[in-house]
Amino acid sequence: IAGITQAPTSQILAAGRRMTLRCTQDMRHNAMYWYRQDLGLGLRLIHYSNTAGTTGKGEVPDGYSVSRANTDDFPLTLASAVPSQTSVYFCASSETGGRRGYTFGSGTRLTVV
Amino acid sequence: QKEVEQNSGPLSVPEGAIASLNCTYSDRVSQSFFWYRQYSGKSPELIMSIYSNGDKEDGRFTAQLNKASQYVSLLIRDSQPSDSATYLCAVASTDSWGKLQFGAGTQVVVTP
């Protein structure tokens, strides 16, 4: 089934630890995105990639990094987790230009303690 | 000022009635508009897209766009308990490579 796979589904992480959230899509979409969703704040863009080999910063990039080595994979890394990074993280993808909207992964619920 | 504004709700709607959700946006060059439905604990699901002024209907859903007034709305006719969810408005502009700005969402509760 075509779509986006995120892993892990949920994670409890000690503050200061490094963590990589995985995202893989099989729709051959050029663009991919990472959002975090917090109660009352909605979805906020962390990082994006318009095509393999390029990345850009979104609204809330601090403390996060991404890479886009190929079309399918777009991992998000927290170098040294802090409690304020407790959130639900969604990966999404779209065709170039996003004219048909995004397809979202099922999300990763991350708790930093 | 947030770029995409929605009333957070909850919007309580009797079963069978029409739910009306509104969204305003600040970027005048915005060209593409979307409505997502998100059930509690789940990921957003695209239910409607609209690109031109006027109405677009898909089943029980109607999206309405007015670019001059910078608002987009969603009507849900014959509301069902399964429509209880949070509805997210999303707006893309032509100069942002398709990146979407999301509103915080409106919670809809359909009561039997």
Tab-separated table of C-alpha atoms in Angstrom:
chain	number	residue	atom	x	y	z
A	1	ILE	CA	0.000	0.000	0.000
A	2	ALA	CA	1.463	3.299	-1.122
A	3	GLY	CA	2.056	5.815	1.596
A	4	ILE	CA	4.383	7.063	4.290
A	5	THR	CA	5.843	4.952	7.059
A	6	GLN	CA	7.094	6.522	10.271
A	7	ALA	CA	9.042	4.805	13.034
A	8	PRO	CA	8.921	4.472	15.931
A	9	THR	CA	5.223	4.910	16.727
A	10	SER	CA	6.070	6.224	20.160
A	11	GLN	CA	9.164	6.729	22.266
A	12	ILE	CA	10.111	7.861	25.751
A	13	LEU	CA	13.528	9.489	25.636
A	14	ALA	CA	15.830	10.736	28.365
A	15	ALA	CA	16.843	14.361	28.068
A	16	GLY	CA	20.227	14.802	26.443
A	17	ARG	CA	19.943	11.658	24.347
A	18	ARG	CA	20.162	11.615	20.558
A	19	MET	CA	17.186	10.310	18.595
A	20	THR	CA	16.383	9.817	14.923
A	21	LEU	CA	12.804	9.621	13.732
A	22	ARG	CA	12.487	7.686	10.502
A	23	CYS	CA	10.256	8.500	7.553
A	24	THR	CA	9.983	6.561	4.294
A	25	GLN	CA	7.599	7.132	1.396
A	26	ASP	CA	6.953	4.994	-1.671
A	27	MET	CA	4.958	7.455	-3.762
A	28	ARG	CA	8.024	8.999	-5.453
A	29	HIS	CA	7.025	12.413	-4.155
A	30	ASN	CA	9.742	14.999	-4.569
A	31	ALA	CA	8.869	17.080	-1.513
A	32	MET	CA	8.916	15.923	2.108
A	33	TYR	CA	8.228	17.710	5.369
A	34	TRP	CA	8.500	17.306	9.117
A	35	TYR	CA	5.891	18.895	11.376
A	36	ARG	CA	5.361	18.856	15.101
A	37	GLN	CA	1.880	19.123	16.547
A	38	ASP	CA	1.252	20.539	19.983
A	39	LEU	CA	-2.083	21.195	21.659
A	40	GLY	CA	-3.345	24.672	20.821
A	41	LEU	CA	-0.483	25.387	18.436
A	42	GLY	CA	-1.437	23.227	15.510
A	43	LEU	CA	1.061	21.861	13.019
A	44	ARG	CA	4.362	23.701	12.837
A	45	LEU	CA	6.918	23.057	10.106
A	46	ILE	CA	10.338	21.970	11.366
A	47	HIS	CA	12.260	21.207	8.177
A	48	TYR	CA	11.426	20.456	4.578
A	49	SER	CA	13.027	19.118	1.424
A	50	ASN	CA	11.875	20.080	-2.056
A	51	THR	CA	13.904	17.345	-3.710
A	52	ALA	CA	16.577	14.789	-2.887
A	53	GLY	CA	19.814	16.467	-1.878
A	54	THR	CA	18.223	19.710	-0.668
A	55	THR	CA	16.750	20.713	2.694
A	56	GLY	CA	15.400	23.887	4.231
A	57	LYS	CA	14.426	25.278	7.605
A	58	GLY	CA	10.826	25.729	8.592
A	59	GLU	CA	9.199	27.675	11.398
A	60	VAL	CA	10.758	25.804	14.362
A	61	PRO	CA	14.071	24.227	13.236
A	62	ASP	CA	16.205	24.731	16.361
A	63	GLY	CA	17.392	21.492	17.924
A	64	TYR	CA	16.538	19.422	14.856
A	65	SER	CA	18.399	18.353	11.731
A	66	VAL	CA	17.397	16.474	8.596
A	67	SER	CA	18.991	14.854	5.586
A	68	ARG	CA	17.637	13.794	2.202
A	69	ALA	CA	20.047	11.335	0.622
A	70	ASN	CA	17.407	9.878	-1.698
A	71	THR	CA	13.796	10.445	-2.753
A	72	ASP	CA	12.229	7.987	-0.328
A	73	ASP	CA	13.811	8.721	3.046
A	74	PHE	CA	13.737	11.844	5.192
A	75	PRO	CA	14.989	11.208	8.751
A	76	LEU	CA	14.669	13.795	11.519
A	77	THR	CA	17.372	13.877	14.194
A	78	LEU	CA	17.246	15.408	17.658
A	79	ALA	CA	20.906	15.850	18.582
A	80	SER	CA	20.338	16.351	22.310
A	81	ALA	CA	16.692	16.038	23.310
A	82	VAL	CA	15.050	18.517	25.686
A	83	PRO	CA	11.627	18.270	27.370
A	84	SER	CA	10.220	21.033	25.134
A	85	GLN	CA	10.616	18.645	22.214
A	86	THR	CA	7.903	16.451	23.669
A	87	SER	CA	5.342	16.411	20.872
A	88	VAL	CA	3.722	14.391	18.122
A	89	TYR	CA	5.834	14.436	14.981
A	90	PHE	CA	4.353	13.989	11.534
A	91	CYS	CA	6.202	13.373	8.317
A	92	ALA	CA	4.450	14.350	5.096
A	93	SER	CA	5.131	14.308	1.384
A	94	SER	CA	3.762	15.949	-1.727
A	95	GLU	CA	4.257	16.212	-5.435
A	96	THR	CA	6.383	19.163	-6.500
A	97	GLY	CA	4.581	22.404	-5.667
A	98	GLY	CA	2.204	20.766	-3.217
A	99	ARG	CA	-0.791	21.537	-5.433
A	100	ARG	CA	-2.520	18.323	-4.460
A	101	GLY	CA	-1.849	18.727	-0.765
A	102	TYR	CA	0.147	16.510	1.520
A	103	THR	CA	0.006	12.866	2.470
A	104	PHE	CA	0.835	12.360	6.135
A	105	GLY	CA	2.465	9.506	7.956
A	106	SER	CA	0.851	8.062	11.065
A	107	GLY	CA	3.041	10.080	13.413
A	108	THR	CA	5.558	9.503	16.194
A	109	ARG	CA	4.614	10.423	19.757
A	110	LEU	CA	7.800	11.485	21.526
A	111	THR	CA	8.101	12.148	25.246
A	112	VAL	CA	11.349	13.623	26.550
A	113	VAL	CA	11.819	13.203	30.295
B	1	GLN	CA	-0.667	37.487	13.849
B	2	LYS	CA	-1.099	33.893	12.768
B	3	GLU	CA	-1.183	33.416	9.025
B	4	VAL	CA	-4.095	30.987	9.087
B	5	GLU	CA	-6.818	31.492	11.666
B	6	GLN	CA	-9.574	29.149	12.725
B	7	ASN	CA	-12.033	29.149	15.579
B	8	SER	CA	-10.830	26.400	17.903
B	9	GLY	CA	-14.334	25.347	18.956
B	10	PRO	CA	-15.610	22.966	20.011
B	11	LEU	CA	-18.399	23.348	17.496
B	12	SER	CA	-21.349	21.307	18.675
B	13	VAL	CA	-23.660	20.170	15.866
B	14	PRO	CA	-26.818	18.048	16.151
B	15	GLU	CA	-26.831	14.920	14.036
B	16	GLY	CA	-28.306	15.657	10.610
B	17	ALA	CA	-27.567	19.381	10.777
B	18	ILE	CA	-25.042	21.429	8.786
B	19	ALA	CA	-21.647	22.155	10.318
B	20	SER	CA	-20.050	25.383	9.107
B	21	LEU	CA	-16.325	25.931	9.603
B	22	ASN	CA	-14.450	29.100	8.708
B	23	CYS	CA	-10.818	29.909	8.043
B	24	THR	CA	-9.122	33.209	7.259
B	25	TYR	CA	-5.632	33.677	5.882
B	26	SER	CA	-3.266	36.613	5.594
B	27	ASP	CA	-1.155	35.850	2.490
B	28	ARG	CA	-2.818	37.506	-0.495
B	29	VAL	CA	-0.845	35.443	-3.043
B	30	SER	CA	-2.174	32.153	-1.676
B	31	GLN	CA	-3.394	29.914	-4.487
B	32	SER	CA	-4.189	26.505	-3.017
B	33	PHE	CA	-6.430	25.722	-0.073
B	34	PHE	CA	-7.095	22.478	1.724
B	35	TRP	CA	-9.237	21.011	4.457
B	36	TYR	CA	-7.895	18.118	6.507
B	37	ARG	CA	-9.812	15.981	8.985
B	38	GLN	CA	-7.946	14.648	12.015
B	39	TYR	CA	-9.434	12.118	14.380
B	40	SER	CA	-8.059	12.054	17.903
B	41	GLY	CA	-4.718	10.277	17.981
B	42	LYS	CA	-4.554	9.953	14.210
B	43	SER	CA	-2.830	11.789	11.382
B	44	PRO	CA	-4.468	14.477	9.229
B	45	GLU	CA	-6.398	13.219	6.215
B	46	LEU	CA	-7.044	15.379	3.158
B	47	ILE	CA	-10.782	15.736	2.502
B	48	MET	CA	-11.106	18.802	0.255
B	49	SER	CA	-8.981	21.017	-1.955
B	50	ILE	CA	-10.061	24.240	-3.675
B	51	TYR	CA	-8.172	26.590	-5.949
B	52	SER	CA	-10.736	28.977	-7.489
B	53	ASN	CA	-13.291	31.340	-6.052
B	54	GLY	CA	-16.681	29.787	-5.490
B	55	ASP	CA	-17.959	26.463	-4.231
B	56	LYS	CA	-16.666	22.952	-4.658
B	57	GLU	CA	-18.799	20.023	-3.598
B	58	ASP	CA	-17.738	16.468	-2.812
B	59	GLY	CA	-20.402	14.285	-1.281
B	60	ARG	CA	-21.560	15.845	1.978
B	61	PHE	CA	-18.687	18.333	1.971
B	62	THR	CA	-18.671	21.758	0.307
B	63	ALA	CA	-15.643	24.035	0.309
B	64	GLN	CA	-16.138	27.737	-0.370
B	65	LEU	CA	-13.372	30.154	-1.325
B	66	ASN	CA	-13.402	33.935	-1.438
B	67	LYS	CA	-9.941	35.237	-2.289
B	68	ALA	CA	-10.978	38.907	-2.135
B	69	SER	CA	-12.051	38.486	1.483
B	70	GLN	CA	-9.287	35.951	2.200
B	71	TYR	CA	-11.443	33.268	3.687
B	72	VAL	CA	-12.216	29.662	2.978
B	73	SER	CA	-14.990	27.665	4.589
B	74	LEU	CA	-16.143	24.074	4.857
B	75	LEU	CA	-19.734	22.936	5.116
B	76	ILE	CA	-20.614	19.447	6.280
B	77	ARG	CA	-24.187	18.549	5.410
B	78	ASP	CA	-26.200	15.858	7.215
B	79	SER	CA	-23.569	15.697	9.965
B	80	GLN	CA	-22.924	12.254	11.392
B	81	PRO	CA	-21.269	11.209	14.680
B	82	SER	CA	-18.385	9.911	12.529
B	83	ASP	CA	-17.745	13.522	11.480
B	84	SER	CA	-16.643	14.331	15.026
B	85	ALA	CA	-13.013	15.313	14.573
B	86	THR	CA	-10.711	18.296	14.335
B	87	TYR	CA	-10.721	20.023	10.951
B	88	LEU	CA	-7.550	21.740	9.831
B	89	CYS	CA	-7.440	24.500	7.249
B	90	ALA	CA	-4.234	24.672	5.205
B	91	VAL	CA	-3.058	27.331	2.783
B	92	ALA	CA	-0.215	27.285	0.249
B	93	SER	CA	1.219	30.215	-1.661
B	94	THR	CA	2.896	30.081	-5.019
B	95	ASP	CA	6.139	31.524	-3.690
B	96	SER	CA	6.700	28.921	-0.959
B	97	TRP	CA	7.277	25.826	-3.105
B	98	GLY	CA	4.045	24.331	-1.916
B	99	LYS	CA	4.734	24.557	1.797
B	100	LEU	CA	1.458	24.621	3.681
B	101	GLN	CA	0.548	26.856	6.578
B	102	PHE	CA	-1.944	25.166	8.882
B	103	GLY	CA	-4.521	26.646	11.161
B	104	ALA	CA	-4.759	25.262	14.697
B	105	GLY	CA	-7.963	23.453	13.794
B	106	THR	CA	-11.630	23.507	14.730
B	107	GLN	CA	-12.978	20.679	16.852
B	108	VAL	CA	-16.389	19.462	15.697
B	109	VAL	CA	-18.610	17.378	17.959
B	110	VAL	CA	-21.710	15.848	16.376
B	111	THR	CA	-24.276	14.950	19.004
B	112	PRO	CA	-26.845	12.179	18.364
